[in-house]
mmCIF file of C-alpha atoms and ligand atoms in Angstrom:
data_model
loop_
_atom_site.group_PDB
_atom_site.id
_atom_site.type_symbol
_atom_site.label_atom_id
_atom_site.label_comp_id
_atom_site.label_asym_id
_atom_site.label_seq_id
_atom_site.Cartn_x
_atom_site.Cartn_y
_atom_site.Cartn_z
ATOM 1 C CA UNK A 1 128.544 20.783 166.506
ATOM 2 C CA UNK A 2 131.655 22.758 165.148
ATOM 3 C CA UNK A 3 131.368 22.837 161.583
ATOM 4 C CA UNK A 4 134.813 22.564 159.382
ATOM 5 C CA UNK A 5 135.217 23.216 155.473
ATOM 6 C CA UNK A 6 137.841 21.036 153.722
ATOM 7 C CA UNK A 7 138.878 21.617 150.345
ATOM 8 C CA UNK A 8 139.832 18.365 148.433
ATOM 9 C CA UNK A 9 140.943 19.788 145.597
ATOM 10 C CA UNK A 10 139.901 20.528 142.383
ATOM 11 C CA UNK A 11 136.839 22.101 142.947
ATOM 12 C CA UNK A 12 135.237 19.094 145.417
ATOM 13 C CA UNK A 13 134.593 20.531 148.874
ATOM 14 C CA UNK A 14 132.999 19.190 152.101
ATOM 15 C CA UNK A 15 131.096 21.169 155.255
ATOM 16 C CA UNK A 16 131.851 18.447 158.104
ATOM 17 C CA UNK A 17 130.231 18.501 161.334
ATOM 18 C CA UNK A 18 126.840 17.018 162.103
ATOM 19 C CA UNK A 19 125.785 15.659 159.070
ATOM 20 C CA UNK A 20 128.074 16.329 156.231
ATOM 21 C CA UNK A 21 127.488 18.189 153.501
ATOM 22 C CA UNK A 22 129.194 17.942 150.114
ATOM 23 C CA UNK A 23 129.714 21.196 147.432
ATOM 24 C CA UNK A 24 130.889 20.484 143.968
ATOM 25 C CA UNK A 25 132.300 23.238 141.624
ATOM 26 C CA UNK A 26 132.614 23.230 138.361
ATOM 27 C CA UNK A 27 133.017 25.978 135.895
ATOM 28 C CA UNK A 28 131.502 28.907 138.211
ATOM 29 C CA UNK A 29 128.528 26.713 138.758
ATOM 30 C CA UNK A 30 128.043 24.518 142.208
ATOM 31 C CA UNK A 31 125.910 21.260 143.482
ATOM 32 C CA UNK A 32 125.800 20.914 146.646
ATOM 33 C CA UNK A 33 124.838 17.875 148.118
ATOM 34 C CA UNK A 34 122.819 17.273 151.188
ATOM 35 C CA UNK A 35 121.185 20.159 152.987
ATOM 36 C CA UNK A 36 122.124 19.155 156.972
ATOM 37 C CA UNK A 37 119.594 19.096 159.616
ATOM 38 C CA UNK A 38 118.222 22.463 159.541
ATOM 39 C CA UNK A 39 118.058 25.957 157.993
ATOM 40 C CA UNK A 40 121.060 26.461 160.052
ATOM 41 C CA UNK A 41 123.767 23.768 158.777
ATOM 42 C CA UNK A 42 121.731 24.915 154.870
ATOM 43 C CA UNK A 43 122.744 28.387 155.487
ATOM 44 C CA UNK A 44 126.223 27.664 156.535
ATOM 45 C CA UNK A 45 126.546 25.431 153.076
ATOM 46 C CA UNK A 46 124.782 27.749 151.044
ATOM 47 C CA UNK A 47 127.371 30.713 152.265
ATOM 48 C CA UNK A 48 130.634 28.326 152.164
ATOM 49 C CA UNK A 49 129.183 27.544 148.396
ATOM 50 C CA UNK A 50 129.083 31.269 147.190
ATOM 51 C CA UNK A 51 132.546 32.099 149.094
ATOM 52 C CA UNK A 52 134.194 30.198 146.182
ATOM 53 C CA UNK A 53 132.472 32.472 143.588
ATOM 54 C CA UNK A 54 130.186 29.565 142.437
ATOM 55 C CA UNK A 55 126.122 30.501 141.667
ATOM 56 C CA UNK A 56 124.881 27.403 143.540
ATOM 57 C CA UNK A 57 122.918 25.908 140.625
ATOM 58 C CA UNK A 58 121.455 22.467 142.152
ATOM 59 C CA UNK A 59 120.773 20.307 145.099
ATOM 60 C CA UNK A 60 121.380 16.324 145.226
ATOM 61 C CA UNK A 61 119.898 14.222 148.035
ATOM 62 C CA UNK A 62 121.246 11.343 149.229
ATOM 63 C CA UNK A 63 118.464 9.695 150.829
ATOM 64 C CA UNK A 64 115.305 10.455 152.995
ATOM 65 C CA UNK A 65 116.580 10.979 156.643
ATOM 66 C CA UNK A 66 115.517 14.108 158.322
ATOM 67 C CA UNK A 67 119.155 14.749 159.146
ATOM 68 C CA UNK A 68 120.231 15.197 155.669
ATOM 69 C CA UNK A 69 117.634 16.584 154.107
ATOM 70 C CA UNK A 70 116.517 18.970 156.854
ATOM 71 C CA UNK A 71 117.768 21.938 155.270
ATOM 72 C CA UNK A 72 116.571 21.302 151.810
ATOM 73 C CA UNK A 73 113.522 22.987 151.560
ATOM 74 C CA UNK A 74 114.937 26.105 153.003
ATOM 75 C CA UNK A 75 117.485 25.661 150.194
ATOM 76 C CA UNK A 76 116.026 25.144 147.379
ATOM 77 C CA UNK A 77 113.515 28.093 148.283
ATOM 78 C CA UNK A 78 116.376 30.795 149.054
ATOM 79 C CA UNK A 79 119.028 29.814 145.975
ATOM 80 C CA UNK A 80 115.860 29.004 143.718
ATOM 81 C CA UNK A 81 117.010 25.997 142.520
ATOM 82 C CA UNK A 82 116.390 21.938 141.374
ATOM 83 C CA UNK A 83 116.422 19.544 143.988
ATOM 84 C CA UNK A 84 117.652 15.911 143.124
ATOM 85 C CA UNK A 85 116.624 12.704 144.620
ATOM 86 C CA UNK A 86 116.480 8.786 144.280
ATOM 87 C CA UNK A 87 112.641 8.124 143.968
ATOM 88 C CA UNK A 88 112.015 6.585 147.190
ATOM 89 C CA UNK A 89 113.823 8.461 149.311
ATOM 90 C CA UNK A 90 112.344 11.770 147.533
ATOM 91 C CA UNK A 91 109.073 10.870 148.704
ATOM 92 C CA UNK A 92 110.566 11.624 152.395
ATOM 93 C CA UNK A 93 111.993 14.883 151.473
ATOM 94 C CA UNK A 94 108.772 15.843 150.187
ATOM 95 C CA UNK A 95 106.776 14.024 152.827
ATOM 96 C CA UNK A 96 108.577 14.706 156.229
ATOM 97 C CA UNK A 97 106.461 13.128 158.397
ATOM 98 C CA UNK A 98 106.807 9.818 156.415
ATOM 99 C CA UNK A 99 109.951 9.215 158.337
ATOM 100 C CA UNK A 100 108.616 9.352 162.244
ATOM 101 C CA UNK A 101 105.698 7.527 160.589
ATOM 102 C CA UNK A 102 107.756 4.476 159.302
ATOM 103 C CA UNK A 103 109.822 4.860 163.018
ATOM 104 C CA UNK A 104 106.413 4.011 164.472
ATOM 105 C CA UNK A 105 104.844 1.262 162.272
ATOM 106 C CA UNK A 106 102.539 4.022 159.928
ATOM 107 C CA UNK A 107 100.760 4.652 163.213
ATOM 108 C CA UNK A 108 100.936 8.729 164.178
ATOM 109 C CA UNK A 109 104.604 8.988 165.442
ATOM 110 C CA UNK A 110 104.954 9.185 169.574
ATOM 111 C CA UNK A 111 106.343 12.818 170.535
ATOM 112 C CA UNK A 112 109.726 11.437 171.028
ATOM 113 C CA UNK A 113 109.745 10.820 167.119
ATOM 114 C CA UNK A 114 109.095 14.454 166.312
ATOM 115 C CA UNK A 115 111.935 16.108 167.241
ATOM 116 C CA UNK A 116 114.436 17.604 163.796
ATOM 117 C CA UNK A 117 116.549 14.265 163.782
ATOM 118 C CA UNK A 118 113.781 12.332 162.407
ATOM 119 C CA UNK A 119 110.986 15.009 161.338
ATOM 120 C CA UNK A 120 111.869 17.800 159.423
ATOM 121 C CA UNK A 121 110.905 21.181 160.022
ATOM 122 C CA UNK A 122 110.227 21.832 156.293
ATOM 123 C CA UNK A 123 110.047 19.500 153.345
ATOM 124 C CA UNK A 124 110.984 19.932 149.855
ATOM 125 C CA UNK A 125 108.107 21.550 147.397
ATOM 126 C CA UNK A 126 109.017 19.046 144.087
ATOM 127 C CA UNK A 127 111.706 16.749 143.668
ATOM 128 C CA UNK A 128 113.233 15.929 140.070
ATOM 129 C CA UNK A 129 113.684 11.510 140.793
ATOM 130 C CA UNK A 130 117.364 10.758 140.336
ATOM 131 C CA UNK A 131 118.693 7.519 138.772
ATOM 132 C CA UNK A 132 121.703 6.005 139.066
ATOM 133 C CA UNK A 133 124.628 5.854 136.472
ATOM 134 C CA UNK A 134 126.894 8.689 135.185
ATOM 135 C CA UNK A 135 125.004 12.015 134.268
ATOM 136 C CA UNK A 136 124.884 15.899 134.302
ATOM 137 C CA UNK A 137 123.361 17.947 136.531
ATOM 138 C CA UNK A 138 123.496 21.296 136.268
ATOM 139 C CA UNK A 139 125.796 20.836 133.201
ATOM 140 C CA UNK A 140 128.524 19.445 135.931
ATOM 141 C CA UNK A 141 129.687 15.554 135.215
ATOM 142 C CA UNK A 142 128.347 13.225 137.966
ATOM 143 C CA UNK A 143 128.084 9.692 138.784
ATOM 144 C CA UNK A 144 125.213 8.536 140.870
ATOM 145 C CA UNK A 145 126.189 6.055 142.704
ATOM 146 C CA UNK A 146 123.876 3.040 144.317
ATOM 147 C CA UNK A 147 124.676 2.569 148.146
ATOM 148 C CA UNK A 148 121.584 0.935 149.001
ATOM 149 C CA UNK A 149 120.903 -0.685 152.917
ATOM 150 C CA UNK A 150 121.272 2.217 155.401
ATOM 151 C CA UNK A 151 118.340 3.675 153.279
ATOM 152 C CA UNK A 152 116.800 1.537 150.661
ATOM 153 C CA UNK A 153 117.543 3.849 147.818
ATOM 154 C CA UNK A 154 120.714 5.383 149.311
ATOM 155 C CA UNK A 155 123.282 7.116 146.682
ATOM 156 C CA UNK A 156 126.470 8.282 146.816
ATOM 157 C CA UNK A 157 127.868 11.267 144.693
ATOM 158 C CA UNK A 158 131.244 10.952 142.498
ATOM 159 C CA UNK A 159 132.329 14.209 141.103
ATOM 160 C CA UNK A 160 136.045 13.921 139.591
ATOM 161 C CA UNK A 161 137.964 11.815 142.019
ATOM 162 C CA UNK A 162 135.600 12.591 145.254
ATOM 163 C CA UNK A 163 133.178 10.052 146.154
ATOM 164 C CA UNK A 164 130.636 11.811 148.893
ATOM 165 C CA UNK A 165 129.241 8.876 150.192
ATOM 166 C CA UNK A 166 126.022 9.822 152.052
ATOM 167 C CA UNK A 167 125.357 7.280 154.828
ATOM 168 C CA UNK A 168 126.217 4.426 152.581
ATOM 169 C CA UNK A 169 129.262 3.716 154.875
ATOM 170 C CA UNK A 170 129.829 5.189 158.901
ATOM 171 C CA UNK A 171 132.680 6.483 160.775
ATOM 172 C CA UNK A 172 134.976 4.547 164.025
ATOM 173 C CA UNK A 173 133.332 6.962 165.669
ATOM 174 C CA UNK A 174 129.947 6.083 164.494
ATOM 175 C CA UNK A 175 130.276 2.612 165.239
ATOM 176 C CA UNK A 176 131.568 3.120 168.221
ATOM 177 C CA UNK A 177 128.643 5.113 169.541
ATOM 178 C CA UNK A 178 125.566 3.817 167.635
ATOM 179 C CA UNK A 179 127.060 0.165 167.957
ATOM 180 C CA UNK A 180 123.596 -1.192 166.393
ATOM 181 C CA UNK A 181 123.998 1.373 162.939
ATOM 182 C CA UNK A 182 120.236 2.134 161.430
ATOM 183 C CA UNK A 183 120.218 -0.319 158.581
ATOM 184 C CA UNK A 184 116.728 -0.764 156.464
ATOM 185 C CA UNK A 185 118.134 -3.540 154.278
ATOM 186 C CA UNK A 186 120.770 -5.820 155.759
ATOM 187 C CA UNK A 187 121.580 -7.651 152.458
ATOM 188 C CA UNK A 188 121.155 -4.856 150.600
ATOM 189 C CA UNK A 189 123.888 -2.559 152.626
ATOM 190 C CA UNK A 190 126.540 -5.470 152.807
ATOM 191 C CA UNK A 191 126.928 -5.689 149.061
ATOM 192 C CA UNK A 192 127.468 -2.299 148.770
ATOM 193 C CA UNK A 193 129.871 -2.131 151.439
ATOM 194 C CA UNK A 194 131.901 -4.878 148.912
ATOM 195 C CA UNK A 195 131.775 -2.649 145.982
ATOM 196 C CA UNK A 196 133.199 -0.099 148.117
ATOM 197 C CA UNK A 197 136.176 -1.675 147.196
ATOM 198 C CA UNK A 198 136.068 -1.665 143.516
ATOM 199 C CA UNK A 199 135.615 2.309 143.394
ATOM 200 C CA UNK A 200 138.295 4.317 142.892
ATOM 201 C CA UNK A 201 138.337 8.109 144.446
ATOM 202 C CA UNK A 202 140.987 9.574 145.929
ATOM 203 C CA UNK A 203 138.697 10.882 148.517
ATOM 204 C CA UNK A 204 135.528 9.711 150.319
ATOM 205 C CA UNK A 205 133.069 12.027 152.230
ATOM 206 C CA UNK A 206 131.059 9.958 154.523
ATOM 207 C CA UNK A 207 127.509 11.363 155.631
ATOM 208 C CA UNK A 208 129.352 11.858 159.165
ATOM 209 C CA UNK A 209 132.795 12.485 160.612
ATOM 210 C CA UNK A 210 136.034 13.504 158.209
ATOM 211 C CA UNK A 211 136.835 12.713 154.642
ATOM 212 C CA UNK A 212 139.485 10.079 154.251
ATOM 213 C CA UNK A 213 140.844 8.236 151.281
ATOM 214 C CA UNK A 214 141.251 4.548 152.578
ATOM 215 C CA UNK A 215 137.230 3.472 152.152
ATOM 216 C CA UNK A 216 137.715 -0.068 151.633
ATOM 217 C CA UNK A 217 139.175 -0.851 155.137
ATOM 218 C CA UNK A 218 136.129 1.353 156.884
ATOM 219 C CA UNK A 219 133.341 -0.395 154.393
ATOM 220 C CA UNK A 220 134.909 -3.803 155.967
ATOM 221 C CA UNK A 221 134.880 -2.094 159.251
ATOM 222 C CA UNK A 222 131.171 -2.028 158.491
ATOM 223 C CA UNK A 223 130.531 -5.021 157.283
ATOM 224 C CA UNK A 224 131.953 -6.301 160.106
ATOM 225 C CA UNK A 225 129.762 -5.202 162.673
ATOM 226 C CA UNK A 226 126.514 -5.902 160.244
ATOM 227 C CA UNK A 227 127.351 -9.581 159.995
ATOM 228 C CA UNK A 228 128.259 -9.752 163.565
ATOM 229 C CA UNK A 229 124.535 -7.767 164.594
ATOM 230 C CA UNK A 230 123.207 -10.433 162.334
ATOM 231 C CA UNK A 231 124.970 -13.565 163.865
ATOM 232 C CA UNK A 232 123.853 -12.417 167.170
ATOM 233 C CA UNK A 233 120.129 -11.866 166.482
ATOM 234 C CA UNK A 234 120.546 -15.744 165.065
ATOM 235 C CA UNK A 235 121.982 -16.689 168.471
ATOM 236 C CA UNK A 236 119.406 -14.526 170.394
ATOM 237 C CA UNK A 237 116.955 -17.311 168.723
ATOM 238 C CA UNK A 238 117.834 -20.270 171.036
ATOM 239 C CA UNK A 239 114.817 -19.726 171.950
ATOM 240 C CA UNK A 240 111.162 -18.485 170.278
ATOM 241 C CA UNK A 241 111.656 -14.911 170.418
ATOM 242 C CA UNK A 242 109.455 -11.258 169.282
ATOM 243 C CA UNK A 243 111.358 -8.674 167.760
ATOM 244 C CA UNK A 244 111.664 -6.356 170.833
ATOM 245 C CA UNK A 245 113.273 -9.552 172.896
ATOM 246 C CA UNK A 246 116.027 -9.620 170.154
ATOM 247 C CA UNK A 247 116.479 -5.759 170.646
ATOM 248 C CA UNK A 248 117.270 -6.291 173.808
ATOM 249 C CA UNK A 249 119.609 -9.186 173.878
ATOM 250 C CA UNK A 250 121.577 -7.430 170.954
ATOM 251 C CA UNK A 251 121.851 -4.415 172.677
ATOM 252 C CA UNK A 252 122.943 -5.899 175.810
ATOM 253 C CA UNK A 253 125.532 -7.526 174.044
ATOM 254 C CA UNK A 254 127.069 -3.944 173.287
ATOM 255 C CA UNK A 255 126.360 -2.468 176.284
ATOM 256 C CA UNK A 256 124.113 -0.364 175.199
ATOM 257 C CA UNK A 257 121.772 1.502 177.155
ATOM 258 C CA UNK A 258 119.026 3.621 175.374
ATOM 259 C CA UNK A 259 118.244 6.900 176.161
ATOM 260 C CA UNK A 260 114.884 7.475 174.986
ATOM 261 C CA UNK A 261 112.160 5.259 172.963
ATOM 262 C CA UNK A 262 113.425 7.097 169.453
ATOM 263 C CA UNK A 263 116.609 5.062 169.665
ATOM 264 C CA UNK A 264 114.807 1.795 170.720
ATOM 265 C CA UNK A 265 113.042 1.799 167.407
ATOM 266 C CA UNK A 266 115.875 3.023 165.532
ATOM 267 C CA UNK A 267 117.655 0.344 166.661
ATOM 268 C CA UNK A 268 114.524 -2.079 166.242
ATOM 269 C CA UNK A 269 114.795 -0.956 162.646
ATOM 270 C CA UNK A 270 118.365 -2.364 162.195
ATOM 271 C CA UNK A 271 116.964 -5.876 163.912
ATOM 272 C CA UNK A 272 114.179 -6.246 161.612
ATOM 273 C CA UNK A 273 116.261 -5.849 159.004
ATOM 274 C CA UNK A 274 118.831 -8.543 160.047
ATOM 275 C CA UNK A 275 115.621 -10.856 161.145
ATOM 276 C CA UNK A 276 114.336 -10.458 156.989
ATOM 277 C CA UNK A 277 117.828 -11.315 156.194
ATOM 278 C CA UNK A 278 117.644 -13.974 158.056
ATOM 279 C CA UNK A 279 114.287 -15.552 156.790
ATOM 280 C CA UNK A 280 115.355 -15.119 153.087
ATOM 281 C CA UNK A 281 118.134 -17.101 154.018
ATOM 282 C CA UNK A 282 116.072 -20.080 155.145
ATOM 283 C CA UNK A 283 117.999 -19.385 158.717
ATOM 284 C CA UNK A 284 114.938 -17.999 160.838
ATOM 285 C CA UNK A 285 111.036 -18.020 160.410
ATOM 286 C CA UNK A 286 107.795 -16.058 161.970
ATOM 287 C CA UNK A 287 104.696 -17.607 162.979
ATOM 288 C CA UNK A 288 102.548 -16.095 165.404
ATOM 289 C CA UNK A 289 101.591 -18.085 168.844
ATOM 290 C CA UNK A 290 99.607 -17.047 171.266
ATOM 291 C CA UNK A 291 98.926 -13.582 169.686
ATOM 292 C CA UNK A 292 102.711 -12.932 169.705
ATOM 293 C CA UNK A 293 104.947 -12.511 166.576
ATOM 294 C CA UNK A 294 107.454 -15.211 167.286
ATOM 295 C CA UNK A 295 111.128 -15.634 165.692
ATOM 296 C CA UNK A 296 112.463 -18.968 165.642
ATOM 297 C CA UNK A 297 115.619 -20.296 164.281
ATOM 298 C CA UNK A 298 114.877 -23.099 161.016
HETATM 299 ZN ZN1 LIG B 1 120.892 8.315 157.316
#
């Protein structure tokens, strides 16, 4: 995917294209955070990075998908430096195959789940655990933000008055073409896509597609379609139904046709998480009958 560097002004920058990657610059020094999916989209950052005269001093982590944090090891190896992460989504960063594992119920991952989307080709040697609130790293001012629900410890980055947002909130584009967005907590993710609303950047860099300035209307964008995935896995309950059923009334209802078994349980993924939402809300309950892990509205 074309790759495109946007400069948003003083000193926040962006690498879009794929999976975005953010580089902050500060007083000859530069963060730069999330690594891309491979050495490749790394290298391109790491270059971009030095072309504005910064010594790239750190590396901040957004969460644990293979995407993101593909190039990290690479990274951290060739500029020699710290890598920052929220606890649990270090562990995958350090851990790579952790994330076709979880894909696959713990069990070893299916071949389909070992390609560089979901395992990466190199994991990160140490990670320093990040936690939220306003900080310094690398002696440059940051606020770690809590995005949690696309990843359960997802952060977003605010440097000045750029907000790079990680996967905490998705493109049109996104939702457009992954109707049924990965979400790993459903409750979780639509609170944050409220407080999107109470921050106050001048410009957002989403984990994918361009940086734009009006977040609020996108996080309700997003919201949108969770509550509506959730409101149809209720009504796919008219009936006793397992997990995989739901899948595939849900995705029917979007039209959506996968391609291969690693976007059935991506997608599976996002339905569990709506089905949990739905049993802490007293709205649905599990009981097994007959050796099958029924869903049934309460
Ligand atoms: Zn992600």
């Amino acid at each position: 995917m074309a790759t495109q560097w946007h400069e948003l002004g003083n000193g926040n920058f962006a690498l879009t294209g794929g999976s975005n990657i953010g580089v902050i610059v500060r007083e000859g020094r530069a963060v730069i955070v999330d690594a891309g999916l491979d050495k490749d989209a790394a290298k391109k950052a790491l270059r971009a990075a030095e072309g504005t005269g910064a010594k790239v001093a750190a590396l901040v982590i957004t969460h644990g998908h293979a995407d993101h944090f593909g190039g990290a090891g690479w990274l951290a190896q060739q500029a020699g430096i710290p890598v920052y992460a929220p606890p649990l989504e270090a562990v995958f960063a350090v851990q790579p195959l952790l994330e076709p594992l979880f894909l696959y119920s713990g069990a070893a991952p299916i071949t389909e789940l070992q390609g560089k989307f979901t395992l990466a080709r190199q994991g990160v040697k140490s990670i320093t655990p990040l936690e939220t609130g306003p900080q310094e790293i690398a002696g440059i001012p940051l606020d770690i933000i809590p995005l949690p629900g696309h990843a359960p410890q997802q952060i977003g980055v605010g440097a000045g008055d750029t907000c790079y947002c990680g996967d905490g909130v998705f493109p049109d584009e996104t939702l457009e073409r992954h109707p049924i967005l990965f979400c790993a907590d459903m409750d979780a993710w639509l609170a944050t896509l409220e407080r999107f609303s109470t921050l106050h950047y001048t410009w957002y860099v989403p984990g994918h597609g361009e940086p734009l300035q009006d977040i609020a209307s996108l996080a309700e964008r997003n919201a949108a379609r969770l509550r509506e995935i959730r409101t149809w896995v209720w009504e796919s309950l008219t009936t006793p139904q397992e997990a995989h059923d739901v899948l595939h009334d849900v995705a029917a209802r979007y039209g959506v046709t996968f391609a291969a078994p690693q976007f059935f349980l991506l997608a599976l993924t996002t339905i569990h998480a709506a089905l949990t939402s739905l049993q802490i809300a007293g709205e649905a309950a599990v009981e097994i009958a007959e050796n099958r892990m029924m869903w049934r509205r309460v």
